Amino acid sequence: MNWLVAWRIWVVKDEAPSWVPIVGGALVSFGLWLLPYESLSRLWWIGFLVDYGCFFGFVHTAWCWMLYFWRRSGDDKKG
Protein backbone atom coordinates (compact mmCIF):
# COMPACT_ATOMS: atom_id res chain seq x y z
CA MET A 1 0.00 0.00 0.00
CA ASN A 2 2.64 2.51 1.00
CA TRP A 3 4.96 1.65 -1.89
CA LEU A 4 2.47 3.49 -4.12
CA VAL A 5 2.98 6.59 -2.00
CA ALA A 6 6.77 6.25 -2.23
CA TRP A 7 6.49 5.71 -6.01
CA ARG A 8 4.40 8.85 -6.47
CA ILE A 9 6.76 10.96 -4.35
CA TRP A 10 10.10 9.79 -5.77
CA VAL A 11 9.33 8.70 -9.33
CA VAL A 12 6.27 10.68 -10.39
CA LYS A 13 7.39 13.68 -8.28
CA ASP A 14 3.88 14.32 -7.01
CA GLU A 15 2.46 14.83 -3.53
CA ALA A 16 1.08 11.68 -1.99
CA PRO A 17 0.32 11.86 1.72
CA SER A 18 -0.17 8.57 3.53
CA TRP A 19 -2.53 8.88 6.47
CA VAL A 20 -2.11 5.29 7.59
CA PRO A 21 1.60 4.45 7.23
CA ILE A 22 1.53 1.29 9.30
CA VAL A 23 -1.60 -0.41 7.93
CA GLY A 24 0.10 -2.14 4.98
CA GLY A 25 2.85 -3.64 7.10
CA ALA A 26 0.40 -4.65 9.80
CA LEU A 27 -1.78 -6.47 7.27
CA VAL A 28 1.20 -8.33 5.79
CA SER A 29 2.47 -9.22 9.26
CA PHE A 30 -0.95 -10.42 10.37
CA GLY A 31 -1.26 -12.53 7.21
CA LEU A 32 2.12 -14.13 7.81
CA TRP A 33 1.25 -14.77 11.43
CA LEU A 34 -1.94 -16.59 10.38
CA LEU A 35 -0.13 -19.01 8.05
CA PRO A 36 -0.43 -22.64 9.17
CA TYR A 37 3.29 -23.27 8.61
CA GLU A 38 5.25 -22.50 11.77
CA SER A 39 8.46 -21.73 9.87
CA LEU A 40 6.68 -18.99 7.92
CA SER A 41 4.49 -17.86 10.78
CA ARG A 42 7.60 -17.03 12.82
CA LEU A 43 8.55 -14.48 10.15
CA TRP A 44 5.54 -12.25 10.89
CA TRP A 45 7.84 -9.26 11.60
CA ILE A 46 9.04 -9.15 7.96
CA GLY A 47 5.79 -7.43 7.00
CA PHE A 48 6.96 -4.31 8.81
CA LEU A 49 10.22 -4.33 6.84
CA VAL A 50 8.86 -4.90 3.34
CA ASP A 51 6.27 -2.13 3.57
CA TYR A 52 8.01 1.22 3.15
CA GLY A 53 5.62 3.13 5.39
CA CYS A 54 6.55 1.10 8.44
CA PHE A 55 10.20 0.66 9.39
CA PHE A 56 11.91 2.57 6.58
CA GLY A 57 9.28 5.29 6.57
CA PHE A 58 9.72 5.90 10.27
CA VAL A 59 13.53 5.87 9.98
CA HIS A 60 13.32 8.34 7.10
CA THR A 61 10.94 10.57 9.06
CA ALA A 62 13.19 10.51 12.13
CA TRP A 63 16.22 11.38 9.98
CA CYS A 64 14.40 14.33 8.39
CA TRP A 65 13.29 15.65 11.78
CA MET A 66 16.84 15.37 13.15
CA LEU A 67 18.17 17.31 10.16
CA TYR A 68 15.45 19.92 10.56
CA PHE A 69 16.24 20.53 14.24
CA TRP A 70 20.00 20.43 13.62
CA ARG A 71 19.75 23.07 10.89
CA ARG A 72 17.36 25.12 12.98
CA SER A 73 19.72 25.08 15.96
CA GLY A 74 22.51 26.29 13.65
CA ASP A 75 20.34 29.21 12.52
CA ASP A 76 19.65 30.18 16.15
CA LYS A 77 23.39 30.46 16.84
CA LYS A 78 23.90 32.77 13.85
CA GLY A 79 21.09 35.15 14.79
PDB file of C-alpha atoms in Angstrom:
ATOM      1  CA  MET A   1       0.000   0.000   0.000  1.00  0.00           C
ATOM      2  CA  ASN A   2       2.637   2.510   0.995  1.00  0.00           C
ATOM      3  CA  TRP A   3       4.961   1.649  -1.886  1.00  0.00           C
ATOM      4  CA  LEU A   4       2.475   3.486  -4.119  1.00  0.00           C
ATOM      5  CA  VAL A   5       2.984   6.592  -2.000  1.00  0.00           C
ATOM      6  CA  ALA A   6       6.772   6.251  -2.231  1.00  0.00           C
ATOM      7  CA  TRP A   7       6.492   5.708  -6.014  1.00  0.00           C
ATOM      8  CA  ARG A   8       4.398   8.852  -6.468  1.00  0.00           C
ATOM      9  CA  ILE A   9       6.757  10.959  -4.351  1.00  0.00           C
ATOM     10  CA  TRP A  10      10.103   9.795  -5.765  1.00  0.00           C
ATOM     11  CA  VAL A  11       9.332   8.696  -9.328  1.00  0.00           C
ATOM     12  CA  VAL A  12       6.275  10.676 -10.393  1.00  0.00           C
ATOM     13  CA  LYS A  13       7.392  13.685  -8.278  1.00  0.00           C
ATOM     14  CA  ASP A  14       3.880  14.323  -7.010  1.00  0.00           C
ATOM     15  CA  GLU A  15       2.463  14.833  -3.529  1.00  0.00           C
ATOM     16  CA  ALA A  16       1.084  11.675  -1.989  1.00  0.00           C
ATOM     17  CA  PRO A  17       0.319  11.856   1.723  1.00  0.00           C
ATOM     18  CA  SER A  18      -0.171   8.572   3.528  1.00  0.00           C
ATOM     19  CA  TRP A  19      -2.534   8.883   6.472  1.00  0.00           C
ATOM     20  CA  VAL A  20      -2.109   5.295   7.588  1.00  0.00           C
ATOM     21  CA  PRO A  21       1.598   4.446   7.233  1.00  0.00           C
ATOM     22  CA  ILE A  22       1.534   1.292   9.300  1.00  0.00           C
ATOM     23  CA  VAL A  23      -1.601  -0.414   7.928  1.00  0.00           C
ATOM     24  CA  GLY A  24       0.100  -2.138   4.983  1.00  0.00           C
ATOM     25  CA  GLY A  25       2.854  -3.640   7.102  1.00  0.00           C
ATOM     26  CA  ALA A  26       0.398  -4.652   9.800  1.00  0.00           C
ATOM     27  CA  LEU A  27      -1.781  -6.473   7.265  1.00  0.00           C
ATOM     28  CA  VAL A  28       1.201  -8.326   5.791  1.00  0.00           C
ATOM     29  CA  SER A  29       2.470  -9.225   9.263  1.00  0.00           C
ATOM     30  CA  PHE A  30      -0.951 -10.419  10.368  1.00  0.00           C
ATOM     31  CA  GLY A  31      -1.264 -12.527   7.215  1.00  0.00           C
ATOM     32  CA  LEU A  32       2.122 -14.133   7.809  1.00  0.00           C
ATOM     33  CA  TRP A  33       1.254 -14.772  11.430  1.00  0.00           C
ATOM     34  CA  LEU A  34      -1.941 -16.589  10.378  1.00  0.00           C
ATOM     35  CA  LEU A  35      -0.130 -19.007   8.053  1.00  0.00           C
ATOM     36  CA  PRO A  36      -0.429 -22.635   9.169  1.00  0.00           C
ATOM     37  CA  TYR A  37       3.292 -23.270   8.611  1.00  0.00           C
ATOM     38  CA  GLU A  38       5.251 -22.501  11.767  1.00  0.00           C
ATOM     39  CA  SER A  39       8.460 -21.731   9.867  1.00  0.00           C
ATOM     40  CA  LEU A  40       6.683 -18.985   7.919  1.00  0.00           C
ATOM     41  CA  SER A  41       4.488 -17.861  10.784  1.00  0.00           C
ATOM     42  CA  ARG A  42       7.601 -17.026  12.821  1.00  0.00           C
ATOM     43  CA  LEU A  43       8.545 -14.480  10.153  1.00  0.00           C
ATOM     44  CA  TRP A  44       5.541 -12.246  10.888  1.00  0.00           C
ATOM     45  CA  TRP A  45       7.837  -9.261  11.597  1.00  0.00           C
ATOM     46  CA  ILE A  46       9.038  -9.154   7.964  1.00  0.00           C
ATOM     47  CA  GLY A  47       5.792  -7.430   7.004  1.00  0.00           C
ATOM     48  CA  PHE A  48       6.961  -4.313   8.809  1.00  0.00           C
ATOM     49  CA  LEU A  49      10.225  -4.331   6.842  1.00  0.00           C
ATOM     50  CA  VAL A  50       8.860  -4.898   3.343  1.00  0.00           C
ATOM     51  CA  ASP A  51       6.267  -2.130   3.570  1.00  0.00           C
ATOM     52  CA  TYR A  52       8.011   1.224   3.153  1.00  0.00           C
ATOM     53  CA  GLY A  53       5.619   3.132   5.389  1.00  0.00           C
ATOM     54  CA  CYS A  54       6.552   1.096   8.436  1.00  0.00           C
ATOM     55  CA  PHE A  55      10.198   0.665   9.387  1.00  0.00           C
ATOM     56  CA  PHE A  56      11.909   2.572   6.583  1.00  0.00           C
ATOM     57  CA  GLY A  57       9.281   5.290   6.571  1.00  0.00           C
ATOM     58  CA  PHE A  58       9.719   5.897  10.274  1.00  0.00           C
ATOM     59  CA  VAL A  59      13.525   5.867   9.984  1.00  0.00           C
ATOM     60  CA  HIS A  60      13.316   8.345   7.095  1.00  0.00           C
ATOM     61  CA  THR A  61      10.942  10.571   9.062  1.00  0.00           C
ATOM     62  CA  ALA A  62      13.187  10.506  12.135  1.00  0.00           C
ATOM     63  CA  TRP A  63      16.217  11.375   9.979  1.00  0.00           C
ATOM     64  CA  CYS A  64      14.401  14.331   8.391  1.00  0.00           C
ATOM     65  CA  TRP A  65      13.288  15.649  11.781  1.00  0.00           C
ATOM     66  CA  MET A  66      16.839  15.367  13.146  1.00  0.00           C
ATOM     67  CA  LEU A  67      18.170  17.313  10.157  1.00  0.00           C
ATOM     68  CA  TYR A  68      15.454  19.918  10.560  1.00  0.00           C
ATOM     69  CA  PHE A  69      16.237  20.527  14.238  1.00  0.00           C
ATOM     70  CA  TRP A  70      19.995  20.429  13.623  1.00  0.00           C
ATOM     71  CA  ARG A  71      19.750  23.074  10.887  1.00  0.00           C
ATOM     72  CA  ARG A  72      17.358  25.116  12.975  1.00  0.00           C
ATOM     73  CA  SER A  73      19.715  25.080  15.959  1.00  0.00           C
ATOM     74  CA  GLY A  74      22.506  26.292  13.655  1.00  0.00           C
ATOM     75  CA  ASP A  75      20.337  29.205  12.521  1.00  0.00           C
ATOM     76  CA  ASP A  76      19.651  30.184  16.153  1.00  0.00           C
ATOM     77  CA  LYS A  77      23.387  30.460  16.841  1.00  0.00           C
ATOM     78  CA  LYS A  78      23.896  32.773  13.849  1.00  0.00           C
ATOM     79  CA  GLY A  79      21.091  35.149  14.794  1.00  0.00           C
TER      80      GLY A  79
END
